[in-house]
Amino acid sequence: MTAQPVLKTDLMQTRKVKPCLVSSELNRELNKELTSELDKELSKELKKSTQSKFSKAAEHYNTHANVQKHAASDLFKLIKPGFNKNKVCVDLGAGPLVNTHTLQSMFSSVVAIDLSLNMLQSSDLTTAKICADMDNLPLQANSVDVIYSNFAVQWSANFSALMQSLYSILKPGGQAYISTVVEGSLNEIKTAFAALDSNSHINTFNSELYINQSVQNTGFTINSAKKRIYTDEYTTPLKAIASIKAIGATTQNHTNTRQGLLTKSALKKVCSAYPLINNKACVSYHVVLLSLEKH
Ligand SMILES: C[S@@+](CC[C@H](N)C(=O)[O-])C[C@H]1O[C@@H](n2cnc3c(N)ncnc32)[C@H](O)[C@@H]1O
C-alpha cells in the first residue's frame, strides 16, 4: 500500500506527535485513515461496477423488471393527491425512465437522475436528465418539492447520509416517496449458493430497523413505512439466478465475494440446492416503502 508512508509523514507533521506515542496512538490513527481510504477506494470500484452492469442491462431492463414495477405502483399509491401541478419532482435512480412518464402526469417538472448514462439515454422521453451519483447529488438545498425513488437507494454507499442529503434538498413541506430493498431479499439464491461455499453471492442489504432509524434520525416525519415481500417465479433455478443479472443488479457491496465464473459442475450443485416451491424457483425481494415529509 503506497499511501502508508505519505499518511504517516502527514500525520507526524500536522499533529506534531511525540516519537514515544507513535507506536500505539499513531498506529490507531493510521489504521483509521487507511481503513477510510480503503473504504473510499472500494466504494469507487463498486460504483464503477454498478454503473457498468446497469448500463449493460439498460436495453432489456424493462422486460425483466417485474417486481420493480409492482413496487413502483405501490409507491405511486402513497403520493398525496392535491396541488402537485406546480411542483418539481426528482426521480432518483430513475433507470430507463420507467416511472418518469407517470410522474410527469402528476408534477409540472420531473428531473430523472441515474448513475448510468445508458439507462437515462435508453428512453426517448423528454425530461431533464442528470447522470449523477445519489451519494453526491448536484442539487441545491431547499430546491425540490418531491423525491420519488423506486428500487434504487439500496445502491447508496451510506443510506443515513443519503437521507440527510435528501432532507436538505427538499423544500420545507417537501415529500419523499422511497422504496428500498432490505435484509431477507434473495434468500433463495443465498441458500442455493450455500451448498457451494461459504462466500456471499448476493448483496448485503440494510435491515428494516436500520432504515427506519436512519429516517427518524434525519428528522423526517414518517407518514407511512410498510414492508412488503415481492416475489418473482421462474420455471428453473438457472432462470431465477439469471434474473438478477438481467436487471444489472449483480454488483456486490461487500468484500466476501467469490471471484471468477462458476464451473458447470458448481452451477449444477447450486441449481440442485435451489429451494423450490410447487416446482417453481422463486426470487423474493423484501422491500420497505416509505412516505416521508420534511417540516
Ligand atoms: C433496479 S434499478 C431501478 C430503476 C427504476 N427506478 C425502476 O423503478 O425500475 C436501480 C437504478 O439505480 C441506479 N443506481 C445505482 N446506483 C446509483 C447511484 N449511486 N446513484 C444514482 N443511481 C444509481 C442504477 O443505475 C439503476 O438504474
PDB file of C-alpha atoms and ligand atoms in Angstrom:
ATOM      1  CA  MET A   1       0.000   0.000   0.000  1.00  0.00           C
ATOM      2  CA  THR A   2       1.934   3.023  -1.262  1.00  0.00           C
ATOM      3  CA  ALA A   3      -0.218   5.555   0.618  1.00  0.00           C
ATOM      4  CA  GLN A   4       1.080   4.453   4.028  1.00  0.00           C
ATOM      5  CA  PRO A   5       4.345   6.434   4.282  1.00  0.00           C
ATOM      6  CA  VAL A   6       2.688   9.570   2.970  1.00  0.00           C
ATOM      7  CA  LEU A   7      -0.068   9.347   5.558  1.00  0.00           C
ATOM      8  CA  LYS A   8       2.454   8.683   8.279  1.00  0.00           C
ATOM      9  CA  THR A   9       4.539  11.732   7.424  1.00  0.00           C
ATOM     10  CA  ASP A  10       1.461  13.892   7.110  1.00  0.00           C
ATOM     11  CA  LEU A  11       0.193  12.819  10.490  1.00  0.00           C
ATOM     12  CA  MET A  12       3.568  13.371  12.135  1.00  0.00           C
ATOM     13  CA  GLN A  13       3.821  16.860  10.679  1.00  0.00           C
ATOM     14  CA  THR A  14       0.327  18.102  11.190  1.00  0.00           C
ATOM     15  CA  ARG A  15      -0.192  16.721  14.677  1.00  0.00           C
ATOM     16  CA  LYS A  16       3.389  17.092  15.973  1.00  0.00           C
ATOM     17  CA  VAL A  17       3.206  13.628  17.536  1.00  0.00           C
ATOM     18  CA  LYS A  18       5.925  12.809  20.081  1.00  0.00           C
ATOM     19  CA  PRO A  19       8.034   9.811  18.987  1.00  0.00           C
ATOM     20  CA  CYS A  20       7.076   7.813  22.095  1.00  0.00           C
ATOM     21  CA  LEU A  21       3.407   7.991  21.122  1.00  0.00           C
ATOM     22  CA  VAL A  22       3.958   6.760  17.582  1.00  0.00           C
ATOM     23  CA  SER A  23       3.548   3.056  18.203  1.00  0.00           C
ATOM     24  CA  SER A  24       0.127   2.958  19.847  1.00  0.00           C
ATOM     25  CA  GLU A  25      -1.840   6.163  19.277  1.00  0.00           C
ATOM     26  CA  LEU A  26      -0.485   6.909  15.823  1.00  0.00           C
ATOM     27  CA  ASN A  27      -0.971   3.335  14.708  1.00  0.00           C
ATOM     28  CA  ARG A  28      -4.608   3.560  15.682  1.00  0.00           C
ATOM     29  CA  GLU A  29      -4.933   6.858  13.778  1.00  0.00           C
ATOM     30  CA  LEU A  30      -3.157   5.401  10.775  1.00  0.00           C
ATOM     31  CA  ASN A  31      -5.334   2.336  10.759  1.00  0.00           C
ATOM     32  CA  LYS A  32      -8.427   4.548  10.886  1.00  0.00           C
ATOM     33  CA  GLU A  33      -7.227   6.697   7.984  1.00  0.00           C
ATOM     34  CA  LEU A  34      -6.129   3.698   5.930  1.00  0.00           C
ATOM     35  CA  THR A  35      -9.432   1.943   6.531  1.00  0.00           C
ATOM     36  CA  SER A  36     -11.255   5.053   5.439  1.00  0.00           C
ATOM     37  CA  GLU A  37      -9.019   5.356   2.329  1.00  0.00           C
ATOM     38  CA  LEU A  38      -9.654   1.690   1.514  1.00  0.00           C
ATOM     39  CA  ASP A  39     -13.381   2.163   2.044  1.00  0.00           C
ATOM     40  CA  LYS A  40     -13.321   5.107  -0.376  1.00  0.00           C
ATOM     41  CA  GLU A  41     -11.408   3.066  -2.981  1.00  0.00           C
ATOM     42  CA  LEU A  42     -13.760   0.115  -2.543  1.00  0.00           C
ATOM     43  CA  SER A  43     -16.753   2.418  -2.819  1.00  0.00           C
ATOM     44  CA  LYS A  44     -15.348   3.928  -6.063  1.00  0.00           C
ATOM     45  CA  GLU A  45     -14.794   0.451  -7.532  1.00  0.00           C
ATOM     46  CA  LEU A  46     -18.285  -0.660  -6.518  1.00  0.00           C
ATOM     47  CA  LYS A  47     -19.780   2.451  -8.122  1.00  0.00           C
ATOM     48  CA  LYS A  48     -17.913   1.780 -11.371  1.00  0.00           C
ATOM     49  CA  SER A  49     -19.055  -1.829 -11.377  1.00  0.00           C
ATOM     50  CA  THR A  50     -22.678  -0.892 -10.563  1.00  0.00           C
ATOM     51  CA  GLN A  51     -22.684   1.735 -13.310  1.00  0.00           C
ATOM     52  CA  SER A  52     -21.248  -0.658 -15.869  1.00  0.00           C
ATOM     53  CA  LYS A  53     -23.603  -3.554 -15.013  1.00  0.00           C
ATOM     54  CA  PHE A  54     -26.725  -1.375 -15.073  1.00  0.00           C
ATOM     55  CA  SER A  55     -25.553   0.195 -18.328  1.00  0.00           C
ATOM     56  CA  LYS A  56     -25.228  -3.245 -19.925  1.00  0.00           C
ATOM     57  CA  ALA A  57     -28.695  -4.191 -18.672  1.00  0.00           C
ATOM     58  CA  ALA A  58     -30.346  -0.934 -19.801  1.00  0.00           C
ATOM     59  CA  GLU A  59     -31.684  -2.175 -23.144  1.00  0.00           C
ATOM     60  CA  HIS A  60     -33.623  -5.128 -21.697  1.00  0.00           C
ATOM     61  CA  TYR A  61     -34.234  -3.808 -18.187  1.00  0.00           C
ATOM     62  CA  ASN A  62     -37.901  -3.119 -18.793  1.00  0.00           C
ATOM     63  CA  THR A  63     -38.766  -6.672 -19.840  1.00  0.00           C
ATOM     64  CA  HIS A  64     -37.227  -8.199 -16.708  1.00  0.00           C
ATOM     65  CA  ALA A  65     -38.155  -5.694 -14.012  1.00  0.00           C
ATOM     66  CA  ASN A  66     -41.435  -7.278 -12.820  1.00  0.00           C
ATOM     67  CA  VAL A  67     -41.004  -6.929  -9.088  1.00  0.00           C
ATOM     68  CA  GLN A  68     -39.742  -3.368  -9.557  1.00  0.00           C
ATOM     69  CA  LYS A  69     -42.958  -2.491 -11.433  1.00  0.00           C
ATOM     70  CA  HIS A  70     -45.135  -3.789  -8.587  1.00  0.00           C
ATOM     71  CA  ALA A  71     -43.146  -1.794  -6.038  1.00  0.00           C
ATOM     72  CA  ALA A  72     -43.348   1.329  -8.233  1.00  0.00           C
ATOM     73  CA  SER A  73     -47.099   1.008  -8.448  1.00  0.00           C
ATOM     74  CA  ASP A  74     -47.412   0.623  -4.647  1.00  0.00           C
ATOM     75  CA  LEU A  75     -45.175   3.661  -4.191  1.00  0.00           C
ATOM     76  CA  PHE A  76     -47.350   5.755  -6.536  1.00  0.00           C
ATOM     77  CA  LYS A  77     -50.354   4.938  -4.339  1.00  0.00           C
ATOM     78  CA  LEU A  78     -48.623   6.699  -1.415  1.00  0.00           C
ATOM     79  CA  ILE A  79     -48.301  10.009  -3.283  1.00  0.00           C
ATOM     80  CA  LYS A  80     -50.506  12.634  -1.710  1.00  0.00           C
ATOM     81  CA  PRO A  81     -53.096  13.806  -4.211  1.00  0.00           C
ATOM     82  CA  GLY A  82     -53.673  17.528  -4.473  1.00  0.00           C
ATOM     83  CA  PHE A  83     -51.812  20.585  -5.593  1.00  0.00           C
ATOM     84  CA  ASN A  84     -48.945  18.841  -7.336  1.00  0.00           C
ATOM     85  CA  LYS A  85     -49.077  20.618 -10.668  1.00  0.00           C
ATOM     86  CA  ASN A  86     -46.532  23.353  -9.899  1.00  0.00           C
ATOM     87  CA  LYS A  87     -44.090  21.050  -8.248  1.00  0.00           C
ATOM     88  CA  VAL A  88     -40.592  19.842  -9.119  1.00  0.00           C
ATOM     89  CA  CYS A  89     -40.095  16.115  -8.668  1.00  0.00           C
ATOM     90  CA  VAL A  90     -36.814  14.184  -8.762  1.00  0.00           C
ATOM     91  CA  ASP A  91     -36.933  10.570  -9.925  1.00  0.00           C
ATOM     92  CA  LEU A  92     -33.856   9.247  -8.137  1.00  0.00           C
ATOM     93  CA  GLY A  93     -32.222   6.126  -9.626  1.00  0.00           C
ATOM     94  CA  ALA A  94     -34.690   6.528 -12.477  1.00  0.00           C
ATOM     95  CA  GLY A  95     -33.209   3.725 -14.604  1.00  0.00           C
ATOM     96  CA  PRO A  96     -34.655   3.763 -18.149  1.00  0.00           C
ATOM     97  CA  LEU A  97     -37.305   6.291 -17.016  1.00  0.00           C
ATOM     98  CA  VAL A  98     -39.912   3.585 -16.414  1.00  0.00           C
ATOM     99  CA  ASN A  99     -41.711   5.698 -13.814  1.00  0.00           C
ATOM    100  CA  THR A 100     -40.929   9.151 -15.167  1.00  0.00           C
ATOM    101  CA  HIS A 101     -43.936   9.248 -17.510  1.00  0.00           C
ATOM    102  CA  THR A 102     -46.391   8.637 -14.645  1.00  0.00           C
ATOM    103  CA  LEU A 103     -44.566  11.244 -12.539  1.00  0.00           C
ATOM    104  CA  GLN A 104     -44.896  13.744 -15.407  1.00  0.00           C
ATOM    105  CA  SER A 105     -48.662  13.297 -15.273  1.00  0.00           C
ATOM    106  CA  MET A 106     -48.565  14.318 -11.600  1.00  0.00           C
ATOM    107  CA  PHE A 107     -45.907  17.043 -11.414  1.00  0.00           C
ATOM    108  CA  SER A 108     -45.101  20.004 -13.667  1.00  0.00           C
ATOM    109  CA  SER A 109     -41.441  19.172 -13.887  1.00  0.00           C
ATOM    110  CA  VAL A 110     -39.577  15.869 -13.425  1.00  0.00           C
ATOM    111  CA  VAL A 111     -35.800  15.501 -13.205  1.00  0.00           C
ATOM    112  CA  ALA A 112     -34.545  11.959 -13.785  1.00  0.00           C
ATOM    113  CA  ILE A 113     -31.259  11.136 -12.057  1.00  0.00           C
ATOM    114  CA  ASP A 114     -29.219   7.963 -12.526  1.00  0.00           C
ATOM    115  CA  LEU A 115     -25.621   6.789 -12.226  1.00  0.00           C
ATOM    116  CA  SER A 116     -25.873   5.060 -15.596  1.00  0.00           C
ATOM    117  CA  LEU A 117     -25.913   7.267 -18.688  1.00  0.00           C
ATOM    118  CA  ASN A 118     -27.081   4.293 -20.789  1.00  0.00           C
ATOM    119  CA  MET A 119     -30.117   3.885 -18.560  1.00  0.00           C
ATOM    120  CA  LEU A 120     -31.049   7.561 -18.973  1.00  0.00           C
ATOM    121  CA  GLN A 121     -30.392   7.516 -22.713  1.00  0.00           C
ATOM    122  CA  SER A 122     -32.355   4.343 -23.366  1.00  0.00           C
ATOM    123  CA  SER A 123     -35.648   6.259 -23.161  1.00  0.00           C
ATOM    124  CA  ASP A 124     -36.971   8.782 -25.700  1.00  0.00           C
ATOM    125  CA  LEU A 125     -38.964  10.564 -23.042  1.00  0.00           C
ATOM    126  CA  THR A 126     -38.313  14.286 -22.950  1.00  0.00           C
ATOM    127  CA  THR A 127     -37.455  15.334 -19.444  1.00  0.00           C
ATOM    128  CA  ALA A 128     -34.492  16.828 -17.592  1.00  0.00           C
ATOM    129  CA  LYS A 129     -31.907  14.092 -17.089  1.00  0.00           C
ATOM    130  CA  ILE A 130     -28.868  14.191 -14.832  1.00  0.00           C
ATOM    131  CA  CYS A 131     -26.259  11.476 -14.787  1.00  0.00           C
ATOM    132  CA  ALA A 132     -25.053  11.611 -11.188  1.00  0.00           C
ATOM    133  CA  ASP A 133     -24.268   9.590  -8.105  1.00  0.00           C
ATOM    134  CA  MET A 134     -27.005   9.683  -5.472  1.00  0.00           C
ATOM    135  CA  ASP A 135     -24.256   9.836  -2.838  1.00  0.00           C
ATOM    136  CA  ASN A 136     -23.031  13.103  -4.272  1.00  0.00           C
ATOM    137  CA  LEU A 137     -26.084  14.860  -5.650  1.00  0.00           C
ATOM    138  CA  PRO A 138     -25.543  18.097  -7.606  1.00  0.00           C
ATOM    139  CA  LEU A 139     -28.724  19.688  -6.242  1.00  0.00           C
ATOM    140  CA  GLN A 140     -29.127  22.780  -4.095  1.00  0.00           C
ATOM    141  CA  ALA A 141     -30.653  22.775  -0.636  1.00  0.00           C
ATOM    142  CA  ASN A 142     -34.394  23.538  -0.466  1.00  0.00           C
ATOM    143  CA  SER A 143     -34.806  23.216  -4.245  1.00  0.00           C
ATOM    144  CA  VAL A 144     -37.085  20.203  -4.770  1.00  0.00           C
ATOM    145  CA  ASP A 145     -40.737  19.568  -3.836  1.00  0.00           C
ATOM    146  CA  VAL A 146     -40.895  15.800  -4.225  1.00  0.00           C
ATOM    147  CA  ILE A 147     -38.429  12.930  -4.394  1.00  0.00           C
ATOM    148  CA  TYR A 148     -39.603   9.630  -5.845  1.00  0.00           C
ATOM    149  CA  SER A 149     -37.168   6.730  -5.767  1.00  0.00           C
ATOM    150  CA  ASN A 150     -38.107   3.154  -6.570  1.00  0.00           C
ATOM    151  CA  PHE A 151     -35.777   0.189  -6.024  1.00  0.00           C
ATOM    152  CA  ALA A 152     -32.624   2.308  -6.160  1.00  0.00           C
ATOM    153  CA  VAL A 153     -31.417   3.669  -2.809  1.00  0.00           C
ATOM    154  CA  GLN A 154     -30.155   0.237  -1.685  1.00  0.00           C
ATOM    155  CA  TRP A 155     -27.240   1.084  -4.000  1.00  0.00           C
ATOM    156  CA  SER A 156     -26.215   4.044  -1.848  1.00  0.00           C
ATOM    157  CA  ALA A 157     -22.877   3.634  -0.084  1.00  0.00           C
ATOM    158  CA  ASN A 158     -24.361   5.266   3.015  1.00  0.00           C
ATOM    159  CA  PHE A 159     -28.129   5.234   3.456  1.00  0.00           C
ATOM    160  CA  SER A 160     -28.110   7.517   6.533  1.00  0.00           C
ATOM    161  CA  ALA A 161     -26.019  10.155   4.768  1.00  0.00           C
ATOM    162  CA  LEU A 162     -28.248   9.886   1.702  1.00  0.00           C
ATOM    163  CA  MET A 163     -31.333  10.535   3.838  1.00  0.00           C
ATOM    164  CA  GLN A 164     -29.667  13.654   5.271  1.00  0.00           C
ATOM    165  CA  SER A 165     -28.826  14.855   1.792  1.00  0.00           C
ATOM    166  CA  LEU A 166     -32.393  14.250   0.537  1.00  0.00           C
ATOM    167  CA  TYR A 167     -33.764  16.069   3.586  1.00  0.00           C
ATOM    168  CA  SER A 168     -31.581  19.048   2.797  1.00  0.00           C
ATOM    169  CA  ILE A 169     -32.503  19.109  -0.917  1.00  0.00           C
ATOM    170  CA  LEU A 170     -36.242  19.075  -0.197  1.00  0.00           C
ATOM    171  CA  LYS A 171     -38.111  22.319   0.384  1.00  0.00           C
ATOM    172  CA  PRO A 172     -39.892  22.657   3.734  1.00  0.00           C
ATOM    173  CA  GLY A 173     -43.110  20.663   3.394  1.00  0.00           C
ATOM    174  CA  GLY A 174     -41.443  18.537   0.695  1.00  0.00           C
ATOM    175  CA  GLN A 175     -42.281  14.854   0.326  1.00  0.00           C
ATOM    176  CA  ALA A 176     -40.096  11.810  -0.320  1.00  0.00           C
ATOM    177  CA  TYR A 177     -41.511   8.508  -1.578  1.00  0.00           C
ATOM    178  CA  ILE A 178     -38.877   5.825  -1.392  1.00  0.00           C
ATOM    179  CA  SER A 179     -38.820   2.070  -1.800  1.00  0.00           C
ATOM    180  CA  THR A 180     -35.687   0.193  -0.829  1.00  0.00           C
ATOM    181  CA  VAL A 181     -34.640  -3.445  -0.779  1.00  0.00           C
ATOM    182  CA  VAL A 182     -33.838  -4.765   2.722  1.00  0.00           C
ATOM    183  CA  GLU A 183     -32.438  -7.789   4.544  1.00  0.00           C
ATOM    184  CA  GLY A 184     -34.127 -11.101   3.739  1.00  0.00           C
ATOM    185  CA  SER A 185     -34.104 -10.401  -0.002  1.00  0.00           C
ATOM    186  CA  LEU A 186     -32.727 -13.009  -2.425  1.00  0.00           C
ATOM    187  CA  ASN A 187     -32.630 -15.594   0.374  1.00  0.00           C
ATOM    188  CA  GLU A 188     -33.405 -18.393  -2.110  1.00  0.00           C
ATOM    189  CA  ILE A 189     -30.254 -17.528  -4.067  1.00  0.00           C
ATOM    190  CA  LYS A 190     -28.270 -17.321  -0.837  1.00  0.00           C
ATOM    191  CA  THR A 191     -29.497 -20.801   0.222  1.00  0.00           C
ATOM    192  CA  ALA A 192     -28.620 -22.310  -3.150  1.00  0.00           C
ATOM    193  CA  PHE A 193     -25.077 -20.891  -3.147  1.00  0.00           C
ATOM    194  CA  ALA A 194     -24.502 -22.024   0.459  1.00  0.00           C
ATOM    195  CA  ALA A 195     -24.253 -25.545  -0.983  1.00  0.00           C
ATOM    196  CA  LEU A 196     -21.158 -24.394  -2.882  1.00  0.00           C
ATOM    197  CA  ASP A 197     -19.033 -22.414  -0.430  1.00  0.00           C
ATOM    198  CA  SER A 198     -19.203 -20.025   2.488  1.00  0.00           C
ATOM    199  CA  ASN A 199     -18.727 -16.886   0.352  1.00  0.00           C
ATOM    200  CA  SER A 200     -21.522 -14.424  -0.089  1.00  0.00           C
ATOM    201  CA  HIS A 201     -23.006 -14.413  -3.578  1.00  0.00           C
ATOM    202  CA  ILE A 202     -25.593 -11.714  -3.095  1.00  0.00           C
ATOM    203  CA  ASN A 203     -25.610  -8.108  -1.936  1.00  0.00           C
ATOM    204  CA  THR A 204     -25.757  -7.271   1.737  1.00  0.00           C
ATOM    205  CA  PHE A 205     -28.931  -5.324   2.413  1.00  0.00           C
ATOM    206  CA  ASN A 206     -29.700  -2.911   5.255  1.00  0.00           C
ATOM    207  CA  SER A 207     -32.131  -4.129   7.908  1.00  0.00           C
ATOM    208  CA  GLU A 208     -35.625  -2.678   8.129  1.00  0.00           C
ATOM    209  CA  LEU A 209     -34.747  -1.398  11.611  1.00  0.00           C
ATOM    210  CA  TYR A 210     -31.673   0.472  10.329  1.00  0.00           C
ATOM    211  CA  ILE A 211     -33.729   2.054   7.529  1.00  0.00           C
ATOM    212  CA  ASN A 212     -36.429   3.227   9.936  1.00  0.00           C
ATOM    213  CA  GLN A 213     -33.920   4.535  12.478  1.00  0.00           C
ATOM    214  CA  SER A 214     -31.899   6.398   9.830  1.00  0.00           C
ATOM    215  CA  VAL A 215     -35.015   8.090   8.530  1.00  0.00           C
ATOM    216  CA  GLN A 216     -36.136   9.040  12.036  1.00  0.00           C
ATOM    217  CA  ASN A 217     -32.690  10.405  12.945  1.00  0.00           C
ATOM    218  CA  THR A 218     -32.759  12.642   9.876  1.00  0.00           C
ATOM    219  CA  GLY A 219     -35.802  14.480  11.159  1.00  0.00           C
ATOM    220  CA  PHE A 220     -38.301  13.353   8.528  1.00  0.00           C
ATOM    221  CA  THR A 221     -41.890  12.831   9.616  1.00  0.00           C
ATOM    222  CA  ILE A 222     -42.750   9.268   8.631  1.00  0.00           C
ATOM    223  CA  ASN A 223     -46.240   9.348   7.156  1.00  0.00           C
ATOM    224  CA  SER A 224     -46.007   5.675   6.282  1.00  0.00           C
ATOM    225  CA  ALA A 225     -43.428   2.864   6.481  1.00  0.00           C
ATOM    226  CA  LYS A 226     -44.522  -0.553   5.268  1.00  0.00           C
ATOM    227  CA  LYS A 227     -42.649  -3.707   4.436  1.00  0.00           C
ATOM    228  CA  ARG A 228     -43.783  -5.833   1.505  1.00  0.00           C
ATOM    229  CA  ILE A 229     -42.383  -9.014   0.016  1.00  0.00           C
ATOM    230  CA  TYR A 230     -42.458  -9.161  -3.779  1.00  0.00           C
ATOM    231  CA  THR A 231     -41.758 -12.495  -5.425  1.00  0.00           C
ATOM    232  CA  ASP A 232     -40.874 -13.452  -8.968  1.00  0.00           C
ATOM    233  CA  GLU A 233     -41.365 -17.070 -10.071  1.00  0.00           C
ATOM    234  CA  TYR A 234     -39.205 -18.915 -12.588  1.00  0.00           C
ATOM    235  CA  THR A 235     -39.528 -22.363 -14.111  1.00  0.00           C
ATOM    236  CA  THR A 236     -35.892 -23.261 -13.349  1.00  0.00           C
ATOM    237  CA  PRO A 237     -33.274 -22.243 -10.755  1.00  0.00           C
ATOM    238  CA  LEU A 238     -30.980 -21.182 -13.586  1.00  0.00           C
ATOM    239  CA  LYS A 239     -33.569 -18.676 -14.842  1.00  0.00           C
ATOM    240  CA  ALA A 240     -34.043 -17.413 -11.278  1.00  0.00           C
ATOM    241  CA  ILE A 241     -30.307 -16.809 -10.858  1.00  0.00           C
ATOM    242  CA  ALA A 242     -30.067 -15.199 -14.312  1.00  0.00           C
ATOM    243  CA  SER A 243     -32.890 -12.774 -13.445  1.00  0.00           C
ATOM    244  CA  ILE A 244     -30.588 -10.792 -11.168  1.00  0.00           C
ATOM    245  CA  LYS A 245     -28.097 -10.354 -13.989  1.00  0.00           C
ATOM    246  CA  ALA A 246     -30.806  -9.344 -16.446  1.00  0.00           C
ATOM    247  CA  ILE A 247     -31.647  -6.239 -14.422  1.00  0.00           C
ATOM    248  CA  GLY A 248     -27.990  -5.350 -13.838  1.00  0.00           C
ATOM    249  CA  ALA A 249     -28.067  -5.975 -10.093  1.00  0.00           C
ATOM    250  CA  THR A 250     -25.100  -8.316  -9.728  1.00  0.00           C
ATOM    251  CA  THR A 251     -22.540  -5.931  -8.223  1.00  0.00           C
ATOM    252  CA  GLN A 252     -21.862  -6.927  -4.636  1.00  0.00           C
ATOM    253  CA  ASN A 253     -21.405  -4.282  -1.963  1.00  0.00           C
ATOM    254  CA  HIS A 254     -19.026  -6.248   0.287  1.00  0.00           C
ATOM    255  CA  THR A 255     -15.627  -7.932   0.124  1.00  0.00           C
ATOM    256  CA  ASN A 256     -16.523 -11.531   0.948  1.00  0.00           C
ATOM    257  CA  THR A 257     -17.363 -12.350  -2.643  1.00  0.00           C
ATOM    258  CA  ARG A 258     -16.412 -15.268  -4.810  1.00  0.00           C
ATOM    259  CA  GLN A 259     -14.198 -14.307  -7.750  1.00  0.00           C
ATOM    260  CA  GLY A 260     -14.443 -15.768 -11.246  1.00  0.00           C
ATOM    261  CA  LEU A 261     -17.026 -17.701 -13.184  1.00  0.00           C
ATOM    262  CA  LEU A 262     -18.756 -20.791 -11.881  1.00  0.00           C
ATOM    263  CA  THR A 263     -17.752 -24.102 -13.421  1.00  0.00           C
ATOM    264  CA  LYS A 264     -20.509 -26.242 -14.943  1.00  0.00           C
ATOM    265  CA  SER A 265     -20.413 -28.668 -12.029  1.00  0.00           C
ATOM    266  CA  ALA A 266     -20.526 -25.835  -9.473  1.00  0.00           C
ATOM    267  CA  LEU A 267     -23.539 -24.320 -11.219  1.00  0.00           C
ATOM    268  CA  LYS A 268     -25.232 -27.744 -11.239  1.00  0.00           C
ATOM    269  CA  LYS A 269     -24.641 -28.045  -7.495  1.00  0.00           C
ATOM    270  CA  VAL A 270     -26.121 -24.577  -6.894  1.00  0.00           C
ATOM    271  CA  CYS A 271     -29.177 -25.331  -9.047  1.00  0.00           C
ATOM    272  CA  SER A 272     -29.850 -28.640  -7.244  1.00  0.00           C
ATOM    273  CA  ALA A 273     -29.728 -26.861  -3.890  1.00  0.00           C
ATOM    274  CA  TYR A 274     -32.155 -24.112  -5.015  1.00  0.00           C
ATOM    275  CA  PRO A 275     -35.277 -24.280  -2.810  1.00  0.00           C
ATOM    276  CA  LEU A 276     -38.336 -24.923  -4.995  1.00  0.00           C
ATOM    277  CA  ILE A 277     -41.942 -24.098  -4.107  1.00  0.00           C
ATOM    278  CA  ASN A 278     -44.538 -26.016  -6.123  1.00  0.00           C
ATOM    279  CA  ASN A 279     -41.785 -26.788  -8.610  1.00  0.00           C
ATOM    280  CA  LYS A 280     -41.066 -23.095  -9.125  1.00  0.00           C
ATOM    281  CA  ALA A 281     -37.847 -21.240  -8.352  1.00  0.00           C
ATOM    282  CA  CYS A 282     -38.824 -18.038  -6.554  1.00  0.00           C
ATOM    283  CA  VAL A 283     -36.766 -14.884  -6.111  1.00  0.00           C
ATOM    284  CA  SER A 284     -38.105 -12.735  -3.305  1.00  0.00           C
ATOM    285  CA  TYR A 285     -37.386  -9.134  -2.506  1.00  0.00           C
ATOM    286  CA  HIS A 286     -38.149  -7.664   0.924  1.00  0.00           C
ATOM    287  CA  VAL A 287     -38.926  -4.008   0.342  1.00  0.00           C
ATOM    288  CA  VAL A 288     -39.629  -1.088   2.667  1.00  0.00           C
ATOM    289  CA  LEU A 289     -41.930   1.571   1.194  1.00  0.00           C
ATOM    290  CA  LEU A 290     -41.619   4.988   2.798  1.00  0.00           C
ATOM    291  CA  SER A 291     -43.681   8.139   2.628  1.00  0.00           C
ATOM    292  CA  LEU A 292     -41.706  10.949   4.305  1.00  0.00           C
ATOM    293  CA  GLU A 293     -42.197  14.656   4.880  1.00  0.00           C
ATOM    294  CA  LYS A 294     -39.838  17.500   5.710  1.00  0.00           C
ATOM    295  CA  HIS A 295     -41.123  20.195   8.070  1.00  0.00           C
TER     296      HIS A 295
HETATM  297  C1  LIG B   1     -33.228  -1.540 -10.029  1.00  0.00           C
HETATM  298  S1  LIG B   1     -32.978  -0.085 -10.962  1.00  0.00           S
HETATM  299  C2  LIG B   1     -34.473   0.830 -10.628  1.00  0.00           C
HETATM  300  C3  LIG B   1     -34.893   1.669 -11.811  1.00  0.00           C
HETATM  301  C4  LIG B   1     -36.255   2.341 -11.679  1.00  0.00           C
HETATM  302  N1  LIG B   1     -36.289   3.297 -10.594  1.00  0.00           N
HETATM  303  C5  LIG B   1     -37.365   1.335 -11.509  1.00  0.00           C
HETATM  304  O1  LIG B   1     -38.258   1.573 -10.694  1.00  0.00           O
HETATM  305  O2  LIG B   1     -37.392   0.329 -12.226  1.00  0.00           O
HETATM  306  C6  LIG B   1     -31.788   0.789  -9.982  1.00  0.00           C
HETATM  307  C7  LIG B   1     -31.229   2.011 -10.676  1.00  0.00           C
HETATM  308  O3  LIG B   1     -30.414   2.711  -9.731  1.00  0.00           O
HETATM  309  C8  LIG B   1     -29.288   3.224 -10.417  1.00  0.00           C
HETATM  310  N2  LIG B   1     -28.212   3.462  -9.459  1.00  0.00           N
HETATM  311  C9  LIG B   1     -27.432   2.549  -8.828  1.00  0.00           C
HETATM  312  N3  LIG B   1     -26.538   3.180  -8.047  1.00  0.00           N
HETATM  313  C10 LIG B   1     -26.775   4.509  -8.176  1.00  0.00           C
HETATM  314  C11 LIG B   1     -26.165   5.674  -7.622  1.00  0.00           C
HETATM  315  N4  LIG B   1     -25.140   5.585  -6.769  1.00  0.00           N
HETATM  316  N5  LIG B   1     -26.648   6.884  -7.987  1.00  0.00           N
HETATM  317  C12 LIG B   1     -27.682   7.007  -8.865  1.00  0.00           C
HETATM  318  N6  LIG B   1     -28.294   5.930  -9.419  1.00  0.00           N
HETATM  319  C13 LIG B   1     -27.850   4.700  -9.080  1.00  0.00           C
HETATM  320  C14 LIG B   1     -28.943   2.136 -11.435  1.00  0.00           C
HETATM  321  O4  LIG B   1     -28.150   2.627 -12.496  1.00  0.00           O
HETATM  322  C15 LIG B   1     -30.332   1.687 -11.866  1.00  0.00           C
HETATM  323  O5  LIG B   1     -30.772   2.385 -12.999  1.00  0.00           O
END
